[in-house]
Coordinates of C-alpha atoms in Angstrom, one line a residue:
M1 CA -10.4 40.8 -63.4
T2 CA -7.7 38.1 -62.8
D3 CA -7.4 35.8 -59.8
R4 CA -4.5 36.4 -57.5
P5 CA -1.7 34.0 -58.3
T6 CA -1.4 31.4 -55.6
E7 CA 0.3 28.1 -55.0
R8 CA -1.4 25.1 -56.4
P9 CA -3.3 22.9 -53.8
P10 CA -1.3 19.9 -52.4
A11 CA -3.2 17.4 -54.6
A12 CA -1.7 19.1 -57.7
R13 CA 1.8 18.8 -56.5
H14 CA 4.3 16.7 -58.5
P15 CA 7.0 14.3 -57.4
G16 CA 9.4 15.9 -59.8
Y17 CA 10.9 18.3 -57.3
L18 CA 14.2 16.4 -57.5
G19 CA 14.3 17.1 -61.2
A20 CA 13.8 20.8 -60.6
A21 CA 16.5 20.6 -57.9
A22 CA 18.9 19.0 -60.4
A23 CA 18.3 21.7 -62.9
F24 CA 18.9 24.2 -60.1
A25 CA 22.3 22.6 -59.4
V26 CA 23.3 22.6 -63.1
C27 CA 22.6 26.3 -63.4
M28 CA 24.5 27.2 -60.3
A29 CA 27.5 25.1 -61.3
G30 CA 28.0 27.3 -64.3
T31 CA 28.4 30.4 -62.0
T32 CA 31.5 28.9 -60.4
L33 CA 32.9 27.0 -63.4
P34 CA 35.6 29.7 -64.1
T35 CA 37.0 29.7 -60.5
P36 CA 40.0 27.4 -61.1
L37 CA 40.6 28.9 -64.5
Y38 CA 41.3 32.5 -63.4
G39 CA 45.0 31.8 -63.4
L40 CA 44.9 30.7 -67.0
Y41 CA 43.0 33.8 -68.0
Q42 CA 45.5 36.0 -66.2
E43 CA 48.3 34.3 -68.1
E44 CA 46.5 34.6 -71.4
I45 CA 44.9 38.1 -71.1
G46 CA 47.1 39.7 -68.4
F47 CA 45.3 41.4 -65.5
S48 CA 45.8 41.9 -61.8
E49 CA 44.3 40.2 -58.8
L50 CA 42.1 43.3 -58.3
M51 CA 40.6 42.7 -61.7
V52 CA 39.9 39.0 -60.7
T53 CA 37.8 40.3 -57.9
V54 CA 36.1 42.9 -60.1
V55 CA 35.2 40.2 -62.7
F56 CA 33.8 38.1 -59.9
A57 CA 31.8 41.0 -58.5
I58 CA 30.3 41.7 -62.0
Y59 CA 28.6 38.3 -61.6
A60 CA 27.3 39.3 -58.1
F61 CA 26.0 42.6 -59.3
G62 CA 24.3 40.8 -62.2
V63 CA 22.5 38.6 -59.7
I64 CA 21.6 41.6 -57.5
G65 CA 20.2 43.6 -60.5
V66 CA 18.0 40.8 -61.6
L67 CA 16.7 40.1 -58.0
L68 CA 15.9 43.8 -57.5
L69 CA 14.1 44.2 -60.8
V70 CA 12.4 40.9 -61.4
G71 CA 13.0 39.0 -58.2
N72 CA 9.3 38.4 -57.6
V73 CA 8.1 38.2 -61.2
S74 CA 7.6 34.4 -61.0
D75 CA 4.9 35.0 -58.4
S76 CA 2.7 36.4 -61.3
V77 CA 4.0 34.8 -64.5
G78 CA 4.9 31.4 -63.1
R79 CA 8.1 29.6 -62.1
R80 CA 8.8 27.6 -65.3
P81 CA 9.1 30.5 -67.8
V82 CA 11.5 32.4 -65.4
L83 CA 13.6 29.3 -64.9
L84 CA 13.8 28.5 -68.6
C85 CA 15.0 32.1 -69.2
G86 CA 17.6 31.5 -66.5
L87 CA 18.9 28.5 -68.4
A88 CA 19.1 30.6 -71.6
F89 CA 21.2 33.2 -69.9
A90 CA 23.5 30.4 -68.5
A91 CA 23.9 29.0 -72.0
G92 CA 24.8 32.5 -73.3
S93 CA 27.4 32.8 -70.5
A94 CA 29.0 29.5 -71.6
V95 CA 29.1 30.7 -75.2
A96 CA 30.8 34.0 -74.2
F97 CA 33.5 32.0 -72.4
L98 CA 33.9 29.7 -75.4
A99 CA 34.4 32.7 -77.6
E100 CA 37.6 33.6 -75.7
G101 CA 37.4 37.3 -76.8
G102 CA 39.6 38.7 -74.0
L103 CA 38.5 40.6 -70.9
P104 CA 35.3 42.1 -72.4
M105 CA 33.9 38.6 -73.2
L106 CA 35.0 37.4 -69.8
C107 CA 33.0 40.2 -68.2
L108 CA 30.1 39.5 -70.4
G109 CA 30.1 35.8 -69.5
R110 CA 30.2 36.6 -65.8
L111 CA 27.3 39.2 -66.2
L112 CA 25.1 36.7 -68.1
S113 CA 26.0 34.1 -65.4
G114 CA 24.8 36.6 -62.8
F115 CA 21.5 37.0 -64.7
S116 CA 21.0 33.3 -64.7
A117 CA 21.7 32.9 -61.0
G118 CA 19.5 35.9 -60.2
L119 CA 16.6 34.3 -62.0
F120 CA 17.2 30.9 -60.3
T121 CA 18.0 31.6 -56.7
G122 CA 14.6 32.6 -55.2
T123 CA 12.4 31.2 -58.0
A124 CA 14.0 27.7 -58.1
T125 CA 13.9 27.5 -54.3
A126 CA 10.2 28.3 -54.3
Y127 CA 9.5 25.9 -57.2
V128 CA 11.2 23.0 -55.5
L129 CA 9.2 23.6 -52.3
E130 CA 5.9 23.9 -54.2
L131 CA 6.5 20.7 -56.3
A132 CA 7.1 18.6 -53.3
P133 CA 4.3 16.1 -52.4
P134 CA 2.6 16.5 -49.0
G135 CA 4.9 15.4 -46.1
R136 CA 8.1 16.1 -48.0
R137 CA 8.4 19.8 -47.6
G138 CA 11.4 19.3 -45.2
R139 CA 13.2 17.2 -47.8
A140 CA 12.4 19.6 -50.5
A141 CA 13.8 22.5 -48.5
F142 CA 17.1 20.6 -48.1
A143 CA 17.0 19.6 -51.8
A144 CA 16.7 23.3 -52.8
T145 CA 19.4 24.6 -50.6
A146 CA 21.7 21.6 -51.3
A147 CA 21.1 22.1 -55.0
N148 CA 22.1 25.7 -54.7
M149 CA 25.3 25.1 -52.6
G150 CA 26.1 21.7 -54.2
G151 CA 25.8 23.1 -57.7
L152 CA 28.1 26.0 -56.7
G153 CA 30.6 23.5 -55.4
C154 CA 30.5 21.1 -58.3
G155 CA 31.3 23.9 -60.8
P156 CA 35.0 24.5 -59.7
L157 CA 35.5 20.7 -59.1
L158 CA 34.4 19.9 -62.6
S159 CA 36.4 22.6 -64.4
G160 CA 39.4 22.0 -62.2
V161 CA 39.6 18.3 -63.0
L162 CA 38.9 18.9 -66.8
A163 CA 41.5 21.7 -66.9
E164 CA 44.2 19.7 -65.2
Y165 CA 43.7 16.3 -66.8
A166 CA 41.9 16.9 -70.2
P167 CA 42.7 18.9 -73.3
Y168 CA 41.4 22.4 -74.1
P169 CA 41.2 23.6 -70.5
L170 CA 39.4 26.8 -71.4
I171 CA 36.9 25.1 -73.8
L172 CA 35.9 21.7 -72.5
P173 CA 34.4 22.8 -69.1
F174 CA 32.0 25.1 -70.9
A175 CA 31.1 22.7 -73.6
V176 CA 30.2 20.0 -71.0
H177 CA 28.1 22.6 -69.2
L178 CA 26.2 23.4 -72.4
V179 CA 25.2 19.7 -72.6
L180 CA 24.1 19.7 -69.0
L181 CA 22.0 22.8 -69.6
A182 CA 20.3 21.2 -72.6
A183 CA 19.3 18.3 -70.4
S184 CA 18.1 20.6 -67.7
F185 CA 15.9 22.5 -70.2
A186 CA 14.2 19.3 -71.1
V187 CA 13.6 18.4 -67.5
L188 CA 12.1 21.8 -66.6
W189 CA 10.0 21.7 -69.8
S190 CA 8.4 18.5 -68.7
L191 CA 7.4 19.7 -65.2
P192 CA 4.1 21.4 -64.3
E193 CA 3.6 25.0 -63.3
T194 CA 2.9 25.6 -59.6
V195 CA 1.5 29.1 -59.8
A196 CA -2.3 29.0 -60.4
G197 CA -3.5 31.7 -62.8
A198 CA 0.0 32.5 -64.1
R199 CA 0.0 35.3 -66.6
P200 CA 1.9 35.2 -69.9
L201 CA 5.6 36.0 -69.7
R202 CA 5.1 39.1 -71.9
T203 CA 3.1 40.7 -69.2
A204 CA 6.1 40.7 -66.8
R205 CA 7.1 44.1 -65.5
P206 CA 10.1 45.1 -63.3
R207 CA 9.2 45.2 -59.6
R208 CA 11.4 45.3 -56.6
P209 CA 11.2 42.4 -54.2
S210 CA 8.8 43.2 -51.4
L211 CA 8.5 42.0 -47.9
P212 CA 5.0 41.2 -46.6
P213 CA 4.5 42.1 -43.0
Q214 CA 4.6 38.5 -41.9
V215 CA 8.3 38.2 -43.1
R216 CA 9.7 41.5 -41.7
G217 CA 10.3 40.2 -38.2
V218 CA 12.5 37.3 -39.3
F219 CA 14.2 39.0 -42.3
V220 CA 16.9 41.0 -40.4
P221 CA 18.5 38.1 -38.6
A222 CA 18.2 35.9 -41.7
G223 CA 19.7 38.5 -43.9
L224 CA 22.7 39.2 -41.5
A225 CA 23.5 35.5 -41.4
A226 CA 23.2 35.1 -45.2
F227 CA 25.5 38.2 -45.7
A228 CA 28.3 36.9 -43.5
G229 CA 28.1 33.3 -44.8
F230 CA 28.2 34.3 -48.4
S231 CA 31.1 36.6 -47.8
L232 CA 33.2 33.6 -46.8
L233 CA 32.1 31.7 -49.9
G234 CA 32.9 34.7 -52.1
V235 CA 36.5 34.8 -50.9
F236 CA 36.9 31.1 -51.4
T237 CA 35.6 31.3 -55.0
S238 CA 37.5 34.4 -56.0
V239 CA 40.9 34.8 -54.3
S240 CA 41.6 31.3 -52.9
P241 CA 43.1 30.1 -56.2
A242 CA 45.6 32.9 -56.1
F243 CA 46.5 32.3 -52.5
L244 CA 47.0 28.6 -53.2
A245 CA 49.3 29.4 -56.1
E246 CA 51.2 32.3 -54.6
G247 CA 51.2 31.6 -50.9
L248 CA 51.2 27.8 -50.8
G249 CA 52.8 26.9 -54.2
V250 CA 49.7 24.7 -55.2
H251 CA 49.4 25.0 -59.0
N252 CA 47.3 21.9 -59.6
R253 CA 43.9 23.2 -60.8
A254 CA 42.1 20.0 -59.7
V255 CA 43.3 20.6 -56.1
T256 CA 42.2 24.3 -56.4
G257 CA 38.7 23.1 -57.5
L258 CA 38.6 20.5 -54.7
V259 CA 39.4 23.1 -52.0
V260 CA 36.6 25.4 -53.2
F261 CA 34.3 22.4 -53.5
T262 CA 35.1 21.6 -49.8
A263 CA 33.5 24.9 -48.8
F264 CA 30.3 24.1 -50.6
L265 CA 30.4 20.5 -49.3
G266 CA 30.6 21.9 -45.8
S267 CA 27.6 24.1 -46.5
T268 CA 25.6 21.0 -47.6
L269 CA 26.6 19.1 -44.5
G270 CA 25.7 22.0 -42.3
Q271 CA 22.3 22.1 -43.8
L272 CA 21.7 18.5 -42.8
L273 CA 21.9 19.5 -39.1
V274 CA 19.1 22.1 -39.4
P275 CA 16.1 19.7 -39.0
R276 CA 17.4 18.6 -35.6
L277 CA 18.3 22.1 -34.5
G278 CA 15.3 23.9 -35.8
T279 CA 15.5 26.8 -38.2
A280 CA 15.5 29.5 -35.5
R281 CA 18.4 27.9 -33.5
A282 CA 20.3 27.1 -36.7
I283 CA 21.0 30.7 -37.6
P284 CA 22.8 31.8 -34.4
L285 CA 24.6 28.5 -34.1
G286 CA 25.7 28.8 -37.8
C287 CA 27.2 32.2 -36.9
L288 CA 29.2 30.6 -34.2
V289 CA 30.5 27.8 -36.5
L290 CA 31.3 30.5 -39.1
I291 CA 33.5 32.3 -36.7
A292 CA 35.4 29.1 -36.1
G293 CA 35.9 28.8 -39.8
L294 CA 37.1 32.3 -40.1
A295 CA 39.6 31.7 -37.3
L296 CA 41.0 28.7 -39.3
L297 CA 41.2 30.8 -42.4
A298 CA 43.1 33.5 -40.6
S299 CA 45.6 30.9 -39.3
S300 CA 46.2 29.5 -42.8
L301 CA 46.8 33.1 -44.2
A302 CA 49.1 34.0 -41.3
W303 CA 51.3 30.9 -41.4
T304 CA 50.8 29.9 -45.1
V305 CA 49.7 26.3 -44.3
L306 CA 47.3 24.3 -46.4
A307 CA 45.6 22.1 -43.7
P308 CA 43.9 25.0 -41.9
L309 CA 42.7 26.3 -45.2
V310 CA 40.9 23.0 -46.0
L311 CA 39.5 22.9 -42.5
A312 CA 38.4 26.5 -42.8
A313 CA 36.5 25.6 -46.0
L314 CA 34.8 22.7 -44.3
V315 CA 33.9 24.4 -41.0
G316 CA 33.1 27.8 -42.4
G317 CA 31.0 26.2 -45.1
A318 CA 29.1 24.3 -42.5
G319 CA 28.3 27.5 -40.6
Q320 CA 27.2 29.1 -43.8
G321 CA 24.9 26.2 -44.6
M322 CA 23.3 26.1 -41.2
G323 CA 22.6 29.8 -41.4
L324 CA 21.3 29.7 -45.0
R325 CA 18.9 26.8 -44.6
G326 CA 17.7 28.3 -41.3
A327 CA 17.1 31.6 -43.1
V328 CA 15.4 30.1 -46.1
G329 CA 13.2 27.9 -43.8
E330 CA 12.2 30.9 -41.6
I331 CA 11.3 33.1 -44.5
A332 CA 9.5 30.4 -46.6
A333 CA 7.4 29.5 -43.6
A334 CA 6.5 33.1 -42.8
A335 CA 5.8 34.3 -46.4
P336 CA 2.3 33.8 -48.0
A337 CA 2.5 31.6 -51.1
E338 CA 1.8 34.6 -53.4
H339 CA 4.8 36.5 -52.0
R340 CA 7.2 33.6 -51.4
G341 CA 9.4 34.0 -54.5
G342 CA 9.8 37.7 -53.9
A343 CA 10.6 37.3 -50.2
L344 CA 13.3 34.6 -51.0
S345 CA 14.7 36.8 -53.7
A346 CA 15.1 39.7 -51.2
L347 CA 17.0 37.4 -49.0
F348 CA 19.4 36.5 -51.8
V349 CA 19.9 40.2 -52.6
V350 CA 21.4 40.6 -49.2
A351 CA 23.4 37.4 -49.6
Y352 CA 24.9 38.4 -52.9
F353 CA 25.9 41.8 -51.5
G354 CA 27.9 39.7 -49.1
I355 CA 29.6 38.0 -52.0
S356 CA 30.5 41.2 -53.9
I357 CA 31.4 44.0 -51.5
P358 CA 33.9 42.2 -49.2
V359 CA 35.5 40.4 -52.1
I360 CA 36.2 43.7 -53.9
G361 CA 37.6 45.0 -50.6
V362 CA 40.0 42.1 -50.5
G363 CA 41.1 42.9 -54.1
V364 CA 41.6 46.6 -53.3
L365 CA 43.7 45.8 -50.2
A366 CA 45.7 43.1 -51.9
E367 CA 47.6 45.7 -54.0
P368 CA 49.1 47.7 -51.1
L369 CA 49.1 45.0 -48.3
G370 CA 49.5 41.7 -50.1
L371 CA 46.9 38.9 -50.5
S372 CA 47.5 37.2 -47.2
E373 CA 47.3 40.5 -45.2
A374 CA 44.1 41.6 -47.1
G375 CA 42.6 38.2 -46.2
L376 CA 43.4 38.7 -42.6
V377 CA 41.6 42.1 -42.6
F378 CA 38.6 40.4 -44.2
T379 CA 38.5 37.6 -41.6
A380 CA 38.6 40.1 -38.8
C381 CA 35.7 42.1 -40.2
M382 CA 33.5 39.1 -41.0
A383 CA 34.2 37.6 -37.6
V384 CA 32.9 40.9 -35.9
L385 CA 29.8 40.8 -38.2
A386 CA 29.1 37.2 -37.5
A387 CA 29.5 37.7 -33.7
A388 CA 27.2 40.7 -33.8
S389 CA 24.6 38.8 -35.7
G390 CA 24.8 35.8 -33.3
L391 CA 24.5 38.1 -30.2
Y392 CA 21.6 39.9 -31.8
L393 CA 19.8 36.7 -32.5
L394 CA 20.4 35.3 -29.0
R395 CA 19.2 38.5 -27.4
R396 CA 16.1 38.5 -29.6
A397 CA 15.4 34.9 -28.7
G398 CA 15.8 35.8 -25.0
L399 CA 13.4 38.7 -25.2
S400 CA 10.9 36.5 -27.0
A401 CA 11.1 33.9 -24.3
A402 CA 10.7 36.5 -21.6

């Protein structure tokens, strides 16, 4: 008979939660590294804007598949083995891109990248929280969500600068990422396990993420906010490079990477506001700020002006960050330690559906309508969803107060 895996007691916690957060950021950076390079791949391989969104969605479906099958496996086998496997998949993705084998290798690289993100999102968030010393759980929650969003933002910034100002634009970004992954592997290897009674990795079996009863009441509003916010980030990381080039005449890949980075910077800044607001209030307020960001995006698409696009990235990213940190905080607080990884993985399943489905919709509509018009349809749909989410949350809060 084995003991039920639980979080280690506070005395066993380790101050290396920042090292775990850094490894989290490195892994997530690899998932957005190709964003400014899609134009180069289109020139070299030759495929449509719809195929760009499909390639991007392959990554999202890889994330979703891993989260659905093994999203809560770290609750039984431990956090470290799962995260080390995630780094191995990230390295495999970089090697696939370095092989430059045409569209099949591009798709394989994105799929492996999705596997790595799927293993990291919920597990790394739980690991950073559990490694934090007593009294630093609030800082650890910010470190985890900032590592997630900051890593996603640094990926396109790094590859955009290297592709624009350094040689070998389709090789150097992934070679640099491999070096960072090796350093991250060493950091994770040195950190302690936080799951007491963790079983060997070979005993892992596919299990869908489950929601304990304590989490179900907060999951619906948290999931709605995550879906809407990640939809906006999905559009910025998949089709904004094409809009910058075709609609605005911006062909500098470093600028493209900077615009995408701005969305994730806004997300990180939005997360900083959550401790003052409280996690429950942050989610509906994040929906409101997200609607403002969508309105700015619509104005940029309608009038083909750069400034509103940059503001949309910053404001919309802030709304997404407020909603995400609020959602993570609410679910992490409600979930028992032995189910925390699975509950957070379930949240990110909903979030990554937000990245994939609307983005493919934009790609499908771009063929008959044009990229700008397809983007306008997207902003209208996401604004309606965000408004409905915010109203639902406010009504729920009003009923609770009554």
